[in-house]
CSV table of C-alpha atoms in Angstrom, one decimal:
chain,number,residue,atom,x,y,z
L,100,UNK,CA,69.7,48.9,128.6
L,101,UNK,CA,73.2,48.9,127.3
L,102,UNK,CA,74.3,50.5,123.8
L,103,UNK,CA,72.3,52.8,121.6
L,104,UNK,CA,68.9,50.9,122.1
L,105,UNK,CA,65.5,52.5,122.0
L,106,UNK,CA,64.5,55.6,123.5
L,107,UNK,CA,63.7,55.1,127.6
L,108,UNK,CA,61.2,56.9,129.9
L,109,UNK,CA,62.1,59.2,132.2
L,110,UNK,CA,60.6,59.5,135.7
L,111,UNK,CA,56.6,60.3,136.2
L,112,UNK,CA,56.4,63.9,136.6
L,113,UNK,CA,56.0,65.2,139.9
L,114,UNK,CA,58.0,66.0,143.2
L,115,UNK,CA,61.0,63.7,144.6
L,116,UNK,CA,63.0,63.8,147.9
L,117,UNK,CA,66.8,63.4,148.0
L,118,UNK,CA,66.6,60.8,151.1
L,119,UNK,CA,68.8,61.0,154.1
L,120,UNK,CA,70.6,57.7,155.3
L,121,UNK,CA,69.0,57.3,158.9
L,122,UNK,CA,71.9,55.7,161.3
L,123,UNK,CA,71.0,54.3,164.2
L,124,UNK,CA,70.9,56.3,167.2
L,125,UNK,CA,73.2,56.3,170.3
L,126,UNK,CA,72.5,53.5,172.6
L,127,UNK,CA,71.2,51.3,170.0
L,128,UNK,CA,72.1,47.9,169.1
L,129,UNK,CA,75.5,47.1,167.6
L,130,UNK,CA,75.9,51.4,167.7
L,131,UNK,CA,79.8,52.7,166.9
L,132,UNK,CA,80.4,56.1,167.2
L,133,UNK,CA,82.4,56.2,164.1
L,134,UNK,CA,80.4,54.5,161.5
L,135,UNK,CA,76.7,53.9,162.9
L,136,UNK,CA,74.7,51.1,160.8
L,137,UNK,CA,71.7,51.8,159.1
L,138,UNK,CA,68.2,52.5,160.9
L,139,UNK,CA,66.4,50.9,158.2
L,140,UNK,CA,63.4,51.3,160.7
L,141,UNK,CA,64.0,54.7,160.2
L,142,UNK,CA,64.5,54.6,156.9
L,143,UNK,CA,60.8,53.0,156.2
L,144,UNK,CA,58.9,55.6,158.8
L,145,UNK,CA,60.1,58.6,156.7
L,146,UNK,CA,59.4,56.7,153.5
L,147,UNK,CA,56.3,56.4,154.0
L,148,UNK,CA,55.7,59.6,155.1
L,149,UNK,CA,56.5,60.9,151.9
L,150,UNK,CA,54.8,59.2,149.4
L,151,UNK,CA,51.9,59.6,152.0
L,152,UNK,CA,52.5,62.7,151.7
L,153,UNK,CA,51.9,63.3,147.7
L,154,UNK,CA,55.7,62.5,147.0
L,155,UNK,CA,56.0,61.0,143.6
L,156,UNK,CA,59.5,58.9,143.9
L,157,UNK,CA,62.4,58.8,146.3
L,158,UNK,CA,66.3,59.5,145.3
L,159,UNK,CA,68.4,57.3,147.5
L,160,UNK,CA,72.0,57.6,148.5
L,161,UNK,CA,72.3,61.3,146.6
L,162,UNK,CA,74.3,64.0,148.4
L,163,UNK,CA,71.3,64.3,151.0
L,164,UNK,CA,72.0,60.4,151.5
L,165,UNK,CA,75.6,60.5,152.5
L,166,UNK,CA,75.9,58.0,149.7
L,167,UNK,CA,80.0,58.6,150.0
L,168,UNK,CA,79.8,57.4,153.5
L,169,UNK,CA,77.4,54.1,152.4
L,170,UNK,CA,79.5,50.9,151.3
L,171,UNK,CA,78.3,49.1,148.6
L,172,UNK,CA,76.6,46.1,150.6
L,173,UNK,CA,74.8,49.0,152.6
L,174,UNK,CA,73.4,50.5,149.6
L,175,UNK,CA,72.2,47.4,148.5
L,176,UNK,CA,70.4,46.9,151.4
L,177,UNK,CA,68.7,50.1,151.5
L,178,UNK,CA,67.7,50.3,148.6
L,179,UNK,CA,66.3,46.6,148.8
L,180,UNK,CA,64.5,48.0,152.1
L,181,UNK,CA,63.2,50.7,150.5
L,182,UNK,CA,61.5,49.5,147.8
L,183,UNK,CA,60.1,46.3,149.8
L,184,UNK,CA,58.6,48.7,152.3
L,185,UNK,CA,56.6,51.0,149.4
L,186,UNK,CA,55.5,47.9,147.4
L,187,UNK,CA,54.2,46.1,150.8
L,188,UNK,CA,52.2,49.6,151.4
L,189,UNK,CA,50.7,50.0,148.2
L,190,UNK,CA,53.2,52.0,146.4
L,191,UNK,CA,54.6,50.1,143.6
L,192,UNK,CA,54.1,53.3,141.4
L,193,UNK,CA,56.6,54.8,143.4
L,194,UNK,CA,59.9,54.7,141.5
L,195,UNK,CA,63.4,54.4,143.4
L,196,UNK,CA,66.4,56.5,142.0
L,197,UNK,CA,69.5,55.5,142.8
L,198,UNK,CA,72.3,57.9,143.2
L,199,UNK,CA,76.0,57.6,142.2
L,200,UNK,CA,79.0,59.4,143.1
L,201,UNK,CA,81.9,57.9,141.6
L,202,UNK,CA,84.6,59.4,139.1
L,203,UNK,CA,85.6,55.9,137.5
L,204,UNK,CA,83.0,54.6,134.3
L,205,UNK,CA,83.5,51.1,135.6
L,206,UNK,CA,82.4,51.5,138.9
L,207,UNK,CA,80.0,53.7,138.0
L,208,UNK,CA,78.1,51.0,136.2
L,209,UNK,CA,78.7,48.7,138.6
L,210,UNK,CA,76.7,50.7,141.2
L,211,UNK,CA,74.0,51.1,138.8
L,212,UNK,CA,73.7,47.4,138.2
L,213,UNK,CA,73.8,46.6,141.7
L,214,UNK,CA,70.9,49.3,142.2
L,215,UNK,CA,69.0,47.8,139.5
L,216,UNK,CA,69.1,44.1,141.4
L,217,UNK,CA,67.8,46.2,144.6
L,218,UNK,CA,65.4,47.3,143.1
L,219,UNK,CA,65.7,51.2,141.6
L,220,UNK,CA,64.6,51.9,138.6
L,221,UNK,CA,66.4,55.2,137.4
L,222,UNK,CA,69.5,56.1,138.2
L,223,UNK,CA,71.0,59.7,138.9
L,224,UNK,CA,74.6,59.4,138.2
L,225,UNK,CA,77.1,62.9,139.9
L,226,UNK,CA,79.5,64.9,137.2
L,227,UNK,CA,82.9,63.0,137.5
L,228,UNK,CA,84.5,66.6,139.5
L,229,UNK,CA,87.7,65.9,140.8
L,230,UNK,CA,89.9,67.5,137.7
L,231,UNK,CA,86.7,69.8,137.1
L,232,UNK,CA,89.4,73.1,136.3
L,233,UNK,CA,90.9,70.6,133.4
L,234,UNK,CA,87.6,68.7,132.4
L,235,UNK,CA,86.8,69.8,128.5
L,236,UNK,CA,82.7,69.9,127.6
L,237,UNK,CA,84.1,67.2,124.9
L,238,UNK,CA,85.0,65.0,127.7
L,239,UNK,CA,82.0,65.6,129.9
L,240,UNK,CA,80.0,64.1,126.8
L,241,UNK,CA,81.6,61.3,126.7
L,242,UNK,CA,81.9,60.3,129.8
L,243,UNK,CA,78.1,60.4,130.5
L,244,UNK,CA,77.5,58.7,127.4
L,245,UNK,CA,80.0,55.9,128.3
L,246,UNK,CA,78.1,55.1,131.4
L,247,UNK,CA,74.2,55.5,130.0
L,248,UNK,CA,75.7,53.3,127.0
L,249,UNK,CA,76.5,50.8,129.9
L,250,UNK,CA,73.9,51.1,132.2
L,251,UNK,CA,70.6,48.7,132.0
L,252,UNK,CA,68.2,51.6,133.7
L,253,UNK,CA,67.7,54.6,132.3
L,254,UNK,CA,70.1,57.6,133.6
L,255,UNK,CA,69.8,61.1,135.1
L,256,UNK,CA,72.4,63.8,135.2
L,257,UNK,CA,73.2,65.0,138.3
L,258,UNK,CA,74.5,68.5,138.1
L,259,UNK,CA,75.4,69.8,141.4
L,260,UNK,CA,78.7,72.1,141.5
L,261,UNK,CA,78.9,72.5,145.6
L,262,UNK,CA,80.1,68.6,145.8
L,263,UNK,CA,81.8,68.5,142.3
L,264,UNK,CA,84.9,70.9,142.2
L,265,UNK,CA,82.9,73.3,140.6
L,266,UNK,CA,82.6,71.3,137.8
L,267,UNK,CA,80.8,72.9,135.0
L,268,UNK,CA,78.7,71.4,132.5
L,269,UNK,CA,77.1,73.5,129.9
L,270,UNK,CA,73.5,74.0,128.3
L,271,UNK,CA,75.5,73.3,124.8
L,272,UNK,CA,76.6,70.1,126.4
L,273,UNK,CA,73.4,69.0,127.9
L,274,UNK,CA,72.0,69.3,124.3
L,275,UNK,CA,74.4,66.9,123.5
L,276,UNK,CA,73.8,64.5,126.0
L,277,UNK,CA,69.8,64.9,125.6
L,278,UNK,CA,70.1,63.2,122.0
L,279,UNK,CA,71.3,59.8,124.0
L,280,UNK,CA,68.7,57.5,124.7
L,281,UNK,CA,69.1,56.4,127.7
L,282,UNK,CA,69.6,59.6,129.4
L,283,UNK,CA,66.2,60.8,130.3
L,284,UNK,CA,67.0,64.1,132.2
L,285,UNK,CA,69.1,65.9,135.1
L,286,UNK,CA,68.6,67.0,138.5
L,287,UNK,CA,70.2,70.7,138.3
L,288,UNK,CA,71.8,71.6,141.7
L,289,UNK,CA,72.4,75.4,141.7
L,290,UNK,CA,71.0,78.6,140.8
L,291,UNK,CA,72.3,79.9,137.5
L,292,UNK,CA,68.4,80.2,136.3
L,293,UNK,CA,69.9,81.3,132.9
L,294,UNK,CA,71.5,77.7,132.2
L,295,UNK,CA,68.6,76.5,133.3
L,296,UNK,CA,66.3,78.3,131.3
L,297,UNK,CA,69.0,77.2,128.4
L,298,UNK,CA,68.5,73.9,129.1
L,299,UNK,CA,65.0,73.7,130.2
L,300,UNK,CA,63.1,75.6,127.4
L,301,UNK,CA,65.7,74.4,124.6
L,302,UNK,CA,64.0,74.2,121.3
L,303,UNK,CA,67.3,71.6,120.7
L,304,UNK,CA,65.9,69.2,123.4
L,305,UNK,CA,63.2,66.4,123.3
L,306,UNK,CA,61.0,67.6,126.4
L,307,UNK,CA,58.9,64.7,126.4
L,308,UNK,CA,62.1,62.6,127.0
L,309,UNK,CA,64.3,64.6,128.7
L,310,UNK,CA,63.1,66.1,131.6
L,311,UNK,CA,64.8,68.9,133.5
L,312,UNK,CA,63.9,69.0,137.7
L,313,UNK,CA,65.7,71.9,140.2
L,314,UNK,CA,67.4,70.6,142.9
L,315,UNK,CA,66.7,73.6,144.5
L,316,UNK,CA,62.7,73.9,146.1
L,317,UNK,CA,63.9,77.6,146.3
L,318,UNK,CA,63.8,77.2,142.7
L,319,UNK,CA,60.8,75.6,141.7
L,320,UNK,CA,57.9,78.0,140.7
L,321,UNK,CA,60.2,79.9,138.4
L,322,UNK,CA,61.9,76.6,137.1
L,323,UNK,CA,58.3,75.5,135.8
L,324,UNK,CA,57.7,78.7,134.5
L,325,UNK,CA,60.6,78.0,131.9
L,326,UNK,CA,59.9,74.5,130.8
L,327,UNK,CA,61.3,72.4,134.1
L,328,UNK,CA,59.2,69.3,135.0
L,329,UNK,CA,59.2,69.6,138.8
L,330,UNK,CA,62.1,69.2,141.8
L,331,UNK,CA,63.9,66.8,143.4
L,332,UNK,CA,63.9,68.6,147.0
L,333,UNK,CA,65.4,68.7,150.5
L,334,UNK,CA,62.9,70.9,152.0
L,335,UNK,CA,60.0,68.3,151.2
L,336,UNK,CA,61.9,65.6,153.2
L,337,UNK,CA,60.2,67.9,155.9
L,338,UNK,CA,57.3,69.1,154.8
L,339,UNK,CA,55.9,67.1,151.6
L,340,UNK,CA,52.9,68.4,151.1
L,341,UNK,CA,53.7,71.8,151.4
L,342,UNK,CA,56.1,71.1,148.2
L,343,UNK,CA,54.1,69.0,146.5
L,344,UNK,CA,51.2,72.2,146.7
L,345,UNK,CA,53.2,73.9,145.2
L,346,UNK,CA,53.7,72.2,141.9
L,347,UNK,CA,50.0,70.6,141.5
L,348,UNK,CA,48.5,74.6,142.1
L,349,UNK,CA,51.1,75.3,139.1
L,350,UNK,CA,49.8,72.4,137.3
L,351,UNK,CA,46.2,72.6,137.6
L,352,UNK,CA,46.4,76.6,137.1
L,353,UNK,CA,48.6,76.0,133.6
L,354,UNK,CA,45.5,73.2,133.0
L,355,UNK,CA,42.5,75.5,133.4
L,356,UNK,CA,43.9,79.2,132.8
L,357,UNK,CA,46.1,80.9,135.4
L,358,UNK,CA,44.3,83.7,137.8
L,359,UNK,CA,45.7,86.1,139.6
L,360,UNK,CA,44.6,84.3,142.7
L,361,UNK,CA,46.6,81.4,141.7
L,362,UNK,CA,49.5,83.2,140.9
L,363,UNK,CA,49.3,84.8,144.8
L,364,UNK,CA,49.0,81.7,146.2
L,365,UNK,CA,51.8,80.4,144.2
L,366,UNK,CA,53.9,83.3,145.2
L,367,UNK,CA,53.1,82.8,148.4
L,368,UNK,CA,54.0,79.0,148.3
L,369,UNK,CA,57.2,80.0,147.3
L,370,UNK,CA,57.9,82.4,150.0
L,371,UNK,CA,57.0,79.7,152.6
L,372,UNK,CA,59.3,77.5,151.2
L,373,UNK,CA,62.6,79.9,150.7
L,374,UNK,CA,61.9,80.3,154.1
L,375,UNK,CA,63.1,76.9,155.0
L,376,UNK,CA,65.2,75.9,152.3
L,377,UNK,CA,67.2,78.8,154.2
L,378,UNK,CA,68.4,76.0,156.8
L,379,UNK,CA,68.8,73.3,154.0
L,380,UNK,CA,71.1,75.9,152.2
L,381,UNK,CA,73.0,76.2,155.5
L,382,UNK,CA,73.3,73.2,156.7
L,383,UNK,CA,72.5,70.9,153.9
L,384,UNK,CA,71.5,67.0,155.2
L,385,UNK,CA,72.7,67.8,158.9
L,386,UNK,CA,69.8,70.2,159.3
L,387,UNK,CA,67.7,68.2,157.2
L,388,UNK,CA,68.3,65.1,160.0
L,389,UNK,CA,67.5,67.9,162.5
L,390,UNK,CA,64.1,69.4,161.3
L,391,UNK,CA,62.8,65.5,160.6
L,392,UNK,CA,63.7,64.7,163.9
L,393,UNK,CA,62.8,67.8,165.7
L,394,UNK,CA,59.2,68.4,164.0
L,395,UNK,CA,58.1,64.5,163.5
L,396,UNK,CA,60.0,62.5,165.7
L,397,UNK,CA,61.6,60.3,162.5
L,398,UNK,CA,65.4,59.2,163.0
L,399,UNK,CA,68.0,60.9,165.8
L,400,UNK,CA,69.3,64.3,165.8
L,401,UNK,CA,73.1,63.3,166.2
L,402,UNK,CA,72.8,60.4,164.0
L,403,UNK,CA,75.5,60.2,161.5
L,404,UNK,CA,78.6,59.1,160.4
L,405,UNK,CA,82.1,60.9,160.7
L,406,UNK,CA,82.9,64.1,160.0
L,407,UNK,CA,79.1,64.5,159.9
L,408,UNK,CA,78.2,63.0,163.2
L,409,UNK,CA,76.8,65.2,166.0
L,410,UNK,CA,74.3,67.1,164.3
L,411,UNK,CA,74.8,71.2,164.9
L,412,UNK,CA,77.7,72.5,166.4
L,413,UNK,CA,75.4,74.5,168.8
L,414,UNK,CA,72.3,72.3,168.9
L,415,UNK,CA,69.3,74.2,170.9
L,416,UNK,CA,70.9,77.7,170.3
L,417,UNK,CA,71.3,77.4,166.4
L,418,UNK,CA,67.2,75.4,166.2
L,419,UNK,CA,66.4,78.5,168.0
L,420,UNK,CA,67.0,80.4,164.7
L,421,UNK,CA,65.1,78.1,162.7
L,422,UNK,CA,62.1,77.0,165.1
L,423,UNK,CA,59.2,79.7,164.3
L,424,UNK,CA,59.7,79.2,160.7
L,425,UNK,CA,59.6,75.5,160.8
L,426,UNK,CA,56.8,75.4,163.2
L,427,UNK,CA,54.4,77.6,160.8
L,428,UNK,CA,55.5,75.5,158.0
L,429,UNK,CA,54.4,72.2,160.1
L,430,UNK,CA,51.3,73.8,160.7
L,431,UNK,CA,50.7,74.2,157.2
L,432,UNK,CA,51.7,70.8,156.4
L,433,UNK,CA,48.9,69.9,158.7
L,434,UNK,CA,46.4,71.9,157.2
L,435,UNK,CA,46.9,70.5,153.9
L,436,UNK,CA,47.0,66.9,155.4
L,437,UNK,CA,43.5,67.7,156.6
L,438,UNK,CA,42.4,69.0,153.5
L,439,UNK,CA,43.4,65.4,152.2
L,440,UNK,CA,44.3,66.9,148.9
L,441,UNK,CA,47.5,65.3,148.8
L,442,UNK,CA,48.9,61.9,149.3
């Protein structure tokens, strides 16, 4: 885009996975212990499994995607991959986010560019967080202005405080920043529903082109209740259409006149899925690379790189916790794939 141009798009509404980076598994071709390469095999199955699945768009190499671990030729790569392999299956609709984690402007756009020539679409750039105690709201601004000024895709911030220092960034600023253009919305990592409710259901923000998604599935039927557009969620890496249920029941029930049946079922949705995020809160993308593994067979286990490698500490005794609440979640997945609502 560059500069002050026109107003951009953001995203089609609806639910997006943060993407894990599969590495290939032990024993494979050209393996190293220390830094595995991609499983771009791996990467496709579980692509395609989402949007199969009802999932609306991927987010590539954010937190979930070990994106600090990626080099830059790697990302390029997988993000070329990625979007060869949904618009060979029929899913050029699906749009590719590309996520950033660096604290200089410069490289920053650079990233974006080189996501742009591989093939994403939007990009969902991290809080710069490594001064976050001395980091003024002023400077925030301008820093995420200096990069959507630069960038030729349209930008999302990415607000996530567990990865950036605790780096805050205000509802007052995100006002700000919602007035730009090219920034069409932010993925909101944490659970300080009152900011989000700030931000979400501000009569000082454009809704229609600034759109506010939880990062947090845990989160998602009361973030729609307050003006959010949908998630961007680890839990759905696992179980998509139990996710995407969630937010077309909210949808169609806000469309025709919400019943007290729908509002059970929602509640109940949302139960299910707090159950699981439980091991996404937990163990964030090293339990998410577990329970793909473990309930669908996609990717290995153990596969990553250094000093995530190895998968949990305690493997079969610390599943055990988690295994009766995944498998009723799989079966539910199933039912709704045989319902053939979704996807």
């Amino acid at each position: 885009m560059g500069s002050r141009g026109a107003q951009s798009s953001p995203p089609p509404q609806g639910i997006y996975v943060p993407v894990p980076t599969f590495f290939a598994k032990e024993g494979s071709a050209n393996y190293d212990p220390i830094s595995p390469p991609l499983d771009l095999d791996a990467q496709t199955e579980h692509s395609l499994f989402l949007v199969r699945g009802g999932i609306k768009g991927l987010v590539i190499l954010g937190s979930t995607g070990e994106a600090i671990f990626v080099r830059n030729q790697e990302r390029h790569e997988l993000i070329k991959s990625q979007r060869k392999a949904l618009d060979d299956a029929g899913y050029k609709d699906r749009p590719i986010i590309a996520g950033t984690a660096s604290q200089n402007i410069e490289d920053t756009v650079e990233l974006i560019k080189d996501s742009q020539a591989a093939g994403a679409e939007y990009a969902m750039v991290l809080g710069p967080g490594y001064f976050a105690p001395a980091t003024s709201q002023v400077g925030l601004q301008k820093w995420f202005e200096a990069v959507a000024d630069r960038s030729p895709i349209p930008v999302l911030i990415y607000h996530y405080p567990g990865v950036t220092n605790n780096l805050y960034i205000a509802p007052s600023t995100f006002e700000k920043l919602a007035q730009h253009p090219n920034i069409v919305g932010t993925k909101l990592s944490h659970g300080i529903i009152d900011d989000q409710t700030l931000i979400a259901a501000s009569p000082r923000i454009d809704h229609d082109h600034f759109y506010v998604f939880t990062g947090l599935g845990q989160n998602l039927l009361p973030v729609l209740t307050i003006g959010g557009v949908a998630a961007i969620d680890g839990l759905a890496g696992c179980f998509p259409r139990l996710v995407v249920r969630l937010f077309r029941t909210y949808m169609d029930s806000s469309a025709k006149g919400t019943s007290k049946k729908d509002i059970d079922e929602m509640r109940d949705l949302q139960f299910r899925i707090c159950e699981g995020e439980k091991l996404v809160a937990a163990w964030g993308v090293v339990g998410m690379k577990e329970a793909i593994a473990r309930v669908w067979g996609i990717g290995s286990r153990t596969g990553g790189r250094l000093p995530l490698a190895g998968g949990f500490q305690d493997g079969e005794k610390e599943w055990a916790k988690w295994e009766t609440v995944f498998a009723g979640l799989k079966e539910l997945e199933e039912k709704f794939k045989a319902e053939g609502k979704e996807g």
